[in-house]
């Protein structure tokens, strides 16, 4: 066919080969290695059946707890980022009338900073003795509110969630702002004539029409949350104890300890979860595009 | 977007009413809120900039007070002590090479997949963009990096980074190619252009906006990445900036002035790229969420 001559298949090969070698082959290999006692310290590898998966769900190992932390992190950051992102977006789109681009630029700024750097900065800000946050609280007379932000096992995960929300809310705002711009102003005019107040307009016009953008933002947040690593690694490295350990910091620890079999089993489980979610993401993203 | 919109569209709240005292007051509150949010987003960056110019004792508490004297020498000290020149050049090398590689490969693949929609190409397109969601299996990827002898090499990390950028870049560019008229191709073919000339002379220049978006996002993503060098570069002389900063923190935790200077040097390129390419970056990050 003429088409294959003009648009030759070899154009796609570079992408396909790199993608296969670095993504697909490791993922498929992992499904097999998950059934072995593969480790860094032994050259022979034996089939162990479901032993690695048993380790993952057994109670003497804390994996269920790490999965729970990952879930809590994901759920809370989704809720917080979406609420704040929506509030910021509404403020910039319907509220202020000037300086919008400037505000947007500054609010989005944390999203482009390297997470490691953000972690290091907040490690200092959240320091109980000299950190900026506790200093500020003492300065305004709220000394009683000062906390051991990162070393209190009850608070550490919440602090991590807070830092991540600070970094990511601007990104969600930008997605929702793009969504708000697609809502025709006439809808609001009609609602106004019908006597709908601001809250009713938000509930019956803005939120329903923002649904596609809200769904995409949520799904992106899920994928991001399940993969969270740097934030936790730099702020607490899973501590105090295991109170903030998440799946990917646990995976890194398995890697450092050389326990490749268990790590691979865990990675393979995550592979299925994320490919399942990914299927929906891609359908959504493609849909988003055909609306033009 | 602000200037030529009718008043009604601007606020949604203020349908053509003349400005009243109430509205002026409302605007004041909105701006106050926006400024407070911006301060919260900018404060951590300010914190490191200020402290990077203090002496060691003043920087200990990491507060936002102005430095009594500007200690610019912190920068030269940290460049020397943390071997930052090396890390900076590594970061530049990794970010620019992998960006170049992944943008060109993704453009070629996306172009052919979009123009020649055979069953195979359609499948390959979805197969590749599934990579947006797919998690990395670090264990089996180690194996692949060992077999290909790419582990702990600069070329290895560049190719790996390029691979991680391919799925999203393919998605982004594919959507743009769809919007280019096919008549262009036909005219070029009639003029006797082969597939390579058609793509690189005719199509490639037209892709500039989307290539800029893809390249800027890839550059930032690779520059900020921490996890791949953590797993796959043992040799400190090959480390990029984020890893060097983290390592420096471990050694000089009591010298927050130097740590701050190191952080400023790490985020300076990020902020520069962001300010210059803001429009492209935002459009890329919202692609698929509302419209392409």
XYZ file of C-alpha atoms in Angstrom:
584
model
C 0.000 0.000 0.000
C 1.150 3.504 -0.830
C 0.514 4.599 2.739
C 3.168 2.309 4.129
C 5.699 3.837 1.738
C 4.932 7.427 2.613
C 4.575 6.712 6.326
C 7.084 3.922 6.844
C 6.873 1.615 9.820
C 10.548 2.081 10.713
C 9.721 5.603 11.957
C 8.035 4.015 14.966
C 10.811 1.533 15.705
C 12.964 3.766 17.923
C 10.050 4.442 20.235
C 8.801 0.847 20.220
C 12.222 -0.638 20.935
C 13.099 1.696 23.808
C 9.645 1.282 25.279
C 9.818 -2.501 25.017
C 13.314 -2.757 26.495
C 12.840 -0.428 29.450
C 9.138 -0.821 30.278
C 7.491 -3.899 28.833
C 10.244 -6.497 29.102
C 11.049 -5.682 32.751
C 7.336 -5.747 33.599
C 6.822 -9.154 31.945
C 10.052 -10.560 33.417
C 8.837 -9.408 36.817
C 5.727 -11.581 36.595
C 8.009 -14.608 36.331
C 10.694 -13.587 38.830
C 7.990 -12.945 41.435
C 7.757 -16.730 41.863
C 11.460 -17.131 42.718
C 13.786 -16.492 45.662
C 15.876 -14.148 43.516
C 18.335 -12.234 45.680
C 21.476 -10.214 45.248
C 23.522 -12.518 47.456
C 22.944 -15.815 45.799
C 23.665 -16.732 42.216
C 21.151 -19.557 41.985
C 17.482 -18.918 41.870
C 14.738 -21.333 42.863
C 11.067 -21.528 42.154
C 9.207 -20.810 45.387
C 5.629 -20.628 44.164
C 3.506 -18.048 45.939
C 5.930 -17.664 48.873
C 6.739 -13.998 48.010
C 3.076 -13.124 47.856
C 2.546 -14.903 51.175
C 5.297 -12.736 52.690
C 3.558 -9.654 51.348
C 0.269 -10.409 53.065
C 1.624 -12.047 56.217
C 1.315 -10.082 59.433
C 4.962 -10.332 60.573
C 5.835 -8.161 57.587
C 4.284 -4.757 57.486
C 3.268 -4.579 53.846
C -0.427 -4.269 54.566
C 0.453 -1.280 56.718
C 2.552 0.273 53.926
C -0.288 -0.265 51.484
C -2.616 1.406 53.958
C -0.276 4.401 54.282
C -0.042 4.668 50.511
C -3.819 4.544 50.275
C -4.251 7.174 53.011
C -1.686 9.417 51.356
C -3.378 9.063 47.970
C -6.901 9.583 49.260
C -6.046 12.617 51.387
C -3.913 14.343 48.779
C -6.667 13.839 46.194
C -9.284 15.427 48.436
C -7.072 18.293 49.605
C -5.547 19.092 46.221
C -8.926 18.990 44.505
C -10.628 21.247 47.057
C -7.766 23.739 47.134
C -7.185 23.522 43.390
C -10.867 24.200 42.731
C -10.941 27.087 45.202
C -7.843 28.657 43.635
C -9.205 28.136 40.121
C -12.536 29.757 41.001
C -10.748 32.646 42.681
C -8.657 33.292 39.592
C -11.390 32.660 37.042
C -14.475 34.173 38.679
C -12.960 36.269 41.433
C -10.062 38.568 40.660
C -10.240 40.605 37.482
C -6.601 41.635 37.147
C -3.175 40.044 37.537
C -4.576 36.584 36.864
C -1.596 35.326 34.879
C 0.796 36.520 37.548
C -1.125 34.752 40.312
C -1.387 31.609 38.222
C 2.328 31.650 37.544
C 3.232 31.891 41.224
C 0.672 29.350 42.455
C 1.838 26.835 39.862
C 5.524 27.370 40.698
C 5.846 24.622 43.365
C 4.694 22.059 40.806
C 7.855 22.493 38.715
C 10.334 22.375 41.601
C 12.242 19.140 42.209
C 10.573 17.111 44.963
C 13.908 16.437 46.667
C 14.527 20.137 47.082
C 10.991 20.705 48.354
C 11.557 17.889 50.832
C 14.812 19.378 52.089
C 13.278 22.833 52.498
C 10.283 21.494 54.396
C 12.507 19.304 56.501
C 13.893 22.571 57.844
C 10.547 24.402 57.949
C 9.005 21.581 59.998
C 11.914 21.269 62.422
C 10.308 21.328 65.894
C 12.884 23.559 67.569
C 14.051 26.056 64.989
C 11.715 25.431 62.071
C 9.855 28.297 60.457
C 6.400 26.824 61.061
C 6.746 26.460 64.822
C 8.504 29.849 65.009
C 5.573 31.453 63.210
C 3.090 29.770 65.527
C 4.985 31.026 68.589
C 5.215 34.494 67.096
C 1.457 34.835 66.672
C 0.822 33.462 70.145
C -0.212 29.985 69.119
C 2.704 28.350 70.905
C 0.354 25.610 72.051
C -0.112 24.517 68.452
C 3.558 23.800 67.846
C 4.181 20.159 66.999
C 6.874 17.597 66.326
C 5.694 17.635 62.729
C 7.904 14.911 61.309
C 8.897 12.922 64.383
C 5.515 12.366 66.015
C 4.265 9.045 64.587
C 0.681 10.306 64.679
C 1.486 13.462 62.730
C 4.296 12.535 60.341
C 2.079 11.158 57.575
C -0.217 14.175 57.838
C 2.782 16.498 57.506
C 3.907 14.637 54.388
C 0.391 14.931 52.984
C 0.490 18.660 53.734
C 3.802 19.191 51.961
C 2.664 17.228 48.935
C -0.570 19.195 48.784
C 1.403 22.445 48.877
C 3.391 21.220 45.898
C 0.548 19.761 43.866
C -2.481 22.018 44.410
C -1.293 24.476 41.744
C -1.160 21.722 39.143
C -4.756 20.721 39.828
C -5.718 24.405 39.737
C -4.255 24.723 36.244
C -6.181 21.684 34.991
C -9.426 23.007 36.480
C -8.802 26.516 35.146
C -8.541 25.060 31.661
C -11.838 23.291 32.356
C -13.544 26.442 33.630
C -12.653 28.262 30.437
C -14.726 25.806 28.410
C -17.952 26.618 30.294
C -19.981 29.138 28.289
C -20.811 32.343 30.168
C -24.405 32.174 28.911
C -25.132 29.329 31.328
C -24.315 31.603 34.230
C -26.363 34.423 32.774
C -29.391 32.170 32.384
C -28.978 30.866 35.923
C -28.693 34.391 37.234
C -31.922 35.372 35.526
C -33.571 32.340 37.094
C -32.403 33.669 40.433
C -29.767 31.042 41.259
C -27.315 32.246 43.860
C -23.538 31.729 43.741
C -23.674 28.434 45.612
C -26.436 27.048 43.404
C -24.514 28.077 40.279
C -21.428 26.297 41.616
C -23.400 23.153 42.391
C -25.579 22.992 39.310
C -23.396 24.484 36.590
C -19.714 24.636 37.492
C -19.207 21.263 39.147
C -21.219 19.167 36.643
C -19.559 20.838 33.658
C -16.128 20.491 35.244
C -16.654 16.768 35.686
C -14.351 15.641 32.866
C -11.519 17.832 34.187
C -12.184 16.708 37.760
C -12.099 13.050 36.756
C -8.816 13.414 34.886
C -7.297 15.358 37.777
C -8.375 12.615 40.175
C -7.023 9.791 38.072
C -3.696 11.579 37.608
C -3.595 12.082 41.371
C -4.242 8.375 41.945
C -1.383 7.350 39.664
C 0.875 9.913 41.307
C -0.124 8.940 44.835
C 0.433 5.211 44.350
C 3.943 5.896 43.029
C 4.885 8.364 45.755
C 8.516 8.001 46.746
C 10.738 11.117 46.914
C 8.480 13.088 49.239
C 8.500 10.371 51.864
C 12.112 9.344 51.280
C 13.439 12.850 51.896
C 11.067 13.958 54.665
C 10.989 10.879 56.928
C 12.357 7.893 54.987
C 9.390 5.936 56.289
C 9.946 6.816 59.947
C 9.492 7.307 62.799
C 9.433 3.528 63.040
C 7.408 2.456 60.023
C 4.681 5.033 60.566
C 5.091 6.728 57.174
C 6.438 3.840 55.111
C 4.751 3.647 51.693
C 5.004 1.005 48.977
C 7.792 2.596 46.958
C 9.988 3.390 49.954
C 9.481 -0.238 51.022
C 10.446 -1.349 47.515
C 13.615 0.723 47.724
C 14.461 -0.881 51.061
C 13.956 -4.363 49.598
C 16.252 -3.292 46.773
C 18.923 -2.087 49.197
C 18.641 -5.306 51.211
C 18.977 -7.312 48.026
C 15.630 -9.121 48.501
C 14.714 -8.952 44.841
C 12.088 -11.708 44.840
C 9.735 -10.050 47.317
C 10.290 -6.648 45.725
C 9.452 -8.020 42.307
C 6.263 -9.619 43.590
C 5.179 -6.292 45.053
C 6.098 -4.463 41.828
C 4.088 -6.965 39.830
C 1.025 -6.421 41.981
C 1.355 -2.680 41.455
C 1.764 -3.287 37.743
C -1.688 -4.885 37.528
C -3.326 -2.173 39.603
C -1.832 0.661 37.607
C -2.351 -0.844 34.185
C -5.982 -1.342 35.144
C -6.255 2.311 36.189
C -4.120 3.360 33.234
C -6.598 1.864 30.814
C -9.228 4.287 32.100
C -6.818 7.221 32.111
C -6.022 6.714 28.492
C -9.640 6.377 27.477
C -10.368 9.598 29.353
C -7.425 11.470 27.886
C -8.347 10.398 24.370
C -11.946 11.407 25.012
C -10.788 14.794 26.291
C -9.156 15.277 22.963
C -12.066 14.357 20.713
C -14.236 17.041 22.317
C -12.450 19.766 20.337
C -7.659 35.939 27.631
C -8.751 38.702 29.949
C -8.857 41.826 27.823
C -11.312 41.198 25.043
C -13.848 39.159 26.942
C -17.163 40.811 27.746
C -17.648 41.909 31.294
C -20.252 39.232 31.866
C -17.875 36.436 31.053
C -15.207 37.827 33.317
C -16.907 37.381 36.591
C -20.100 35.471 36.031
C -21.200 37.241 39.177
C -21.372 40.764 37.910
C -23.624 40.778 34.914
C -22.998 44.128 33.354
C -23.617 45.993 36.565
C -21.758 49.198 37.118
C -18.958 48.974 39.691
C -20.297 49.625 43.153
C -18.617 50.044 46.501
C -19.578 46.469 47.318
C -17.871 45.158 44.213
C -14.740 47.163 44.823
C -14.611 45.736 48.324
C -15.187 42.246 46.969
C -12.336 42.642 44.509
C -10.131 43.797 47.368
C -10.885 40.631 49.324
C -10.254 38.434 46.287
C -6.896 40.063 45.669
C -5.957 39.790 49.322
C -6.743 36.065 49.211
C -4.788 35.592 46.004
C -1.784 37.439 47.400
C -1.843 35.321 50.578
C -1.918 32.116 48.531
C 0.953 33.383 46.389
C 2.961 34.202 49.516
C 2.432 30.687 50.832
C 3.622 29.274 47.512
C 6.632 31.532 47.229
C 7.750 31.560 50.889
C 9.870 28.371 50.794
C 11.755 29.609 47.731
C 12.312 32.932 49.461
C 13.545 31.101 52.527
C 16.395 29.377 50.699
C 17.342 32.467 48.705
C 17.636 34.562 51.869
C 19.514 31.927 53.821
C 21.924 31.206 51.005
C 23.373 34.680 51.623
C 23.807 34.447 55.383
C 26.753 33.199 57.397
C 26.584 29.803 59.043
C 25.384 30.977 62.465
C 22.600 33.175 61.087
C 21.418 30.462 58.711
C 21.169 27.904 61.517
C 17.616 28.838 62.361
C 16.533 29.129 58.689
C 14.308 32.137 59.345
C 13.105 34.732 56.862
C 15.017 37.659 58.346
C 17.226 39.514 55.927
C 20.933 38.716 56.034
C 23.006 41.355 57.849
C 25.727 41.015 55.256
C 25.508 39.380 51.846
C 27.720 36.323 51.835
C 27.977 35.659 48.123
C 31.009 33.500 48.768
C 28.633 30.739 49.940
C 28.018 30.023 46.284
C 31.664 29.586 45.365
C 32.219 27.527 48.523
C 29.384 25.162 47.736
C 30.324 24.837 44.075
C 33.771 23.744 45.183
C 32.883 21.586 48.186
C 29.946 19.777 46.657
C 31.668 19.341 43.312
C 28.677 21.062 41.756
C 30.293 21.883 38.455
C 30.392 18.184 37.723
C 26.832 17.599 38.898
C 25.566 20.593 36.925
C 27.196 19.398 33.705
C 25.831 15.891 34.329
C 22.331 17.291 34.775
C 22.614 19.367 31.619
C 23.931 16.369 29.699
C 21.204 13.972 30.912
C 18.333 16.418 30.545
C 19.211 17.760 27.118
C 20.277 14.494 25.467
C 17.330 12.489 26.714
C 14.946 15.320 25.822
C 16.328 15.535 22.305
C 16.242 11.774 21.818
C 12.760 11.220 23.207
C 11.218 14.206 21.436
C 12.529 13.228 17.995
C 11.718 9.530 18.382
C 8.250 10.253 19.754
C 7.574 12.741 16.943
C 8.508 10.194 14.268
C 6.414 7.472 15.884
C 3.413 9.695 16.611
C 3.447 11.039 13.056
C 3.372 7.629 11.413
C 0.852 6.201 13.905
C -1.448 9.147 13.344
C -1.137 9.362 9.564
C -1.212 5.669 8.769
C -3.938 4.257 10.970
C -3.532 0.577 10.260
C -4.803 -1.853 12.834
C -1.236 -2.520 13.947
C -0.382 1.167 14.305
C -3.518 1.876 16.307
C -2.672 -0.969 18.651
C 0.937 0.218 18.978
C -0.197 3.734 19.808
C -2.341 2.572 22.719
C 0.324 0.092 23.747
C 2.938 2.861 23.975
C 0.787 5.417 25.768
C -0.143 2.796 28.383
C 3.372 3.603 29.591
C 1.993 6.841 31.051
C 0.463 4.744 33.819
C 2.802 1.764 33.940
C 5.013 1.603 37.025
C 8.699 0.780 36.751
C 9.863 -2.574 38.055
C 13.233 -1.492 39.427
C 14.407 -5.051 40.073
C 14.000 -6.508 36.621
C 15.011 -3.196 35.088
C 18.320 -3.627 36.919
C 18.672 -6.981 35.208
C 17.947 -5.413 31.817
C 20.442 -2.615 32.503
C 23.065 -5.215 33.447
C 22.461 -7.374 30.385
C 22.660 -4.346 28.079
C 25.688 -3.132 30.063
C 24.001 0.216 30.587
C 24.007 0.150 34.375
C 26.089 2.860 36.040
C 26.860 4.499 32.685
C 25.929 7.954 31.479
C 24.662 6.698 28.155
C 22.517 4.191 30.037
C 20.811 6.780 32.198
C 20.229 9.004 29.144
C 18.560 6.220 27.170
C 16.546 5.181 30.222
C 15.345 8.738 30.756
C 14.458 9.043 27.074
C 12.393 5.850 27.358
C 10.483 7.201 30.364
C 9.516 10.317 28.398
C 8.365 8.508 25.247
C 4.793 7.531 26.212
C 3.658 11.021 27.173
C 5.512 12.713 24.318
C 3.951 10.303 21.833
C 0.503 11.069 23.247
C 1.091 14.816 23.096
C 2.513 14.933 19.569
C -0.031 12.461 18.148
C -2.849 14.853 18.990
C -1.088 17.706 17.249
C -0.331 15.717 14.088
C -4.058 14.945 13.825
C -4.695 18.666 13.383
C -2.250 19.096 10.476
C -3.937 18.924 7.041
C -2.955 15.940 4.918
C -2.885 18.102 1.791
C 0.563 19.229 2.910
C 1.851 15.674 2.653
C 0.226 15.160 -0.726
C 1.744 18.338 -2.139
C 5.192 17.311 -0.935
C 4.798 13.815 -2.395
C 3.765 15.244 -5.746
C 6.935 17.327 -5.609
C 8.829 14.062 -5.265
C 9.757 14.159 -1.589
C 10.614 10.846 0.067
C 9.316 9.936 3.538
C 12.362 11.318 5.362
C 12.317 14.620 3.524
C 8.560 14.917 3.884
C 8.830 14.447 7.638
C 11.938 16.459 8.449
C 11.456 19.283 5.935
C 7.686 19.692 5.814
C 6.092 18.228 8.943
C 8.781 18.722 11.575
C 8.852 22.559 11.339
C 5.053 22.640 11.660
C 5.263 20.630 14.869
C 7.354 23.320 16.594
C 4.780 24.363 19.233
C 4.056 20.820 20.390
C 7.722 19.863 20.194
C 8.539 22.832 22.424
C 5.921 21.680 24.934
C 7.156 18.084 24.870
C 10.795 19.147 25.133
C 10.245 21.594 28.013
C 8.229 19.078 30.035
C 10.783 16.330 29.433
C 13.656 18.616 30.349
C 12.059 19.587 33.659
C 11.010 16.052 34.453
C 14.493 14.664 33.861
C 16.221 17.548 35.622
C 14.056 17.022 38.710
C 14.267 13.238 38.693
C 15.852 11.657 41.709
C 14.861 8.015 41.692
C 16.632 6.641 38.593
C 20.127 7.857 39.479
C 19.476 6.655 43.029
C 18.922 3.142 41.683
C 21.227 3.067 38.684
C 24.206 5.390 39.218
C 26.494 4.266 42.035
C 29.363 6.417 40.930
C 29.117 9.842 42.640
C 30.952 11.537 39.763
C 27.982 10.698 37.510
C 25.325 12.112 39.823
C 22.990 14.884 38.662
C 22.074 17.927 40.767
C 19.157 16.586 42.875
C 21.197 13.621 44.085
C 24.225 15.829 44.726
C 22.096 18.211 46.800
C 20.669 15.378 48.841
C 24.099 13.932 49.446
C 25.470 17.351 50.382
C 22.703 17.750 52.953
C 23.847 14.528 54.601
C 27.397 15.827 54.935
C 26.758 19.466 55.823
C 23.502 19.405 57.740
C 24.768 22.102 60.102
C 25.649 24.508 57.269
C 22.213 25.548 56.079
C 23.673 28.562 54.287
C 25.608 26.202 52.015
C 22.711 23.776 51.662
C 20.498 26.732 50.700
C 23.008 27.951 48.130
C 23.139 24.440 46.689
C 19.337 24.368 46.489
C 19.197 27.755 44.775
C 21.663 26.566 42.140
C 19.561 23.427 41.591
C 16.269 25.240 41.112
C 17.575 28.251 39.202
C 17.583 26.463 35.823
C 14.142 25.003 36.593
C 12.697 28.418 37.371
C 14.344 29.968 34.322
C 12.923 27.291 32.023
C 9.537 27.663 33.695
C 9.416 31.440 33.320
C 10.521 31.322 29.684
C 8.294 28.449 28.635
C 5.348 28.849 30.977
C 2.738 28.898 28.244
C 4.019 25.681 26.644
C 4.439 23.923 29.980
C 0.927 24.682 31.176
C -0.628 23.664 27.859
C 1.252 20.366 27.953
C 0.316 19.604 31.529
C -3.370 20.151 30.855
C -3.384 18.270 27.530
C -6.004 15.566 27.549
C -7.671 16.849 30.677
C -9.989 19.183 28.850
C -8.975 19.630 25.272
C -5.768 18.873 23.442
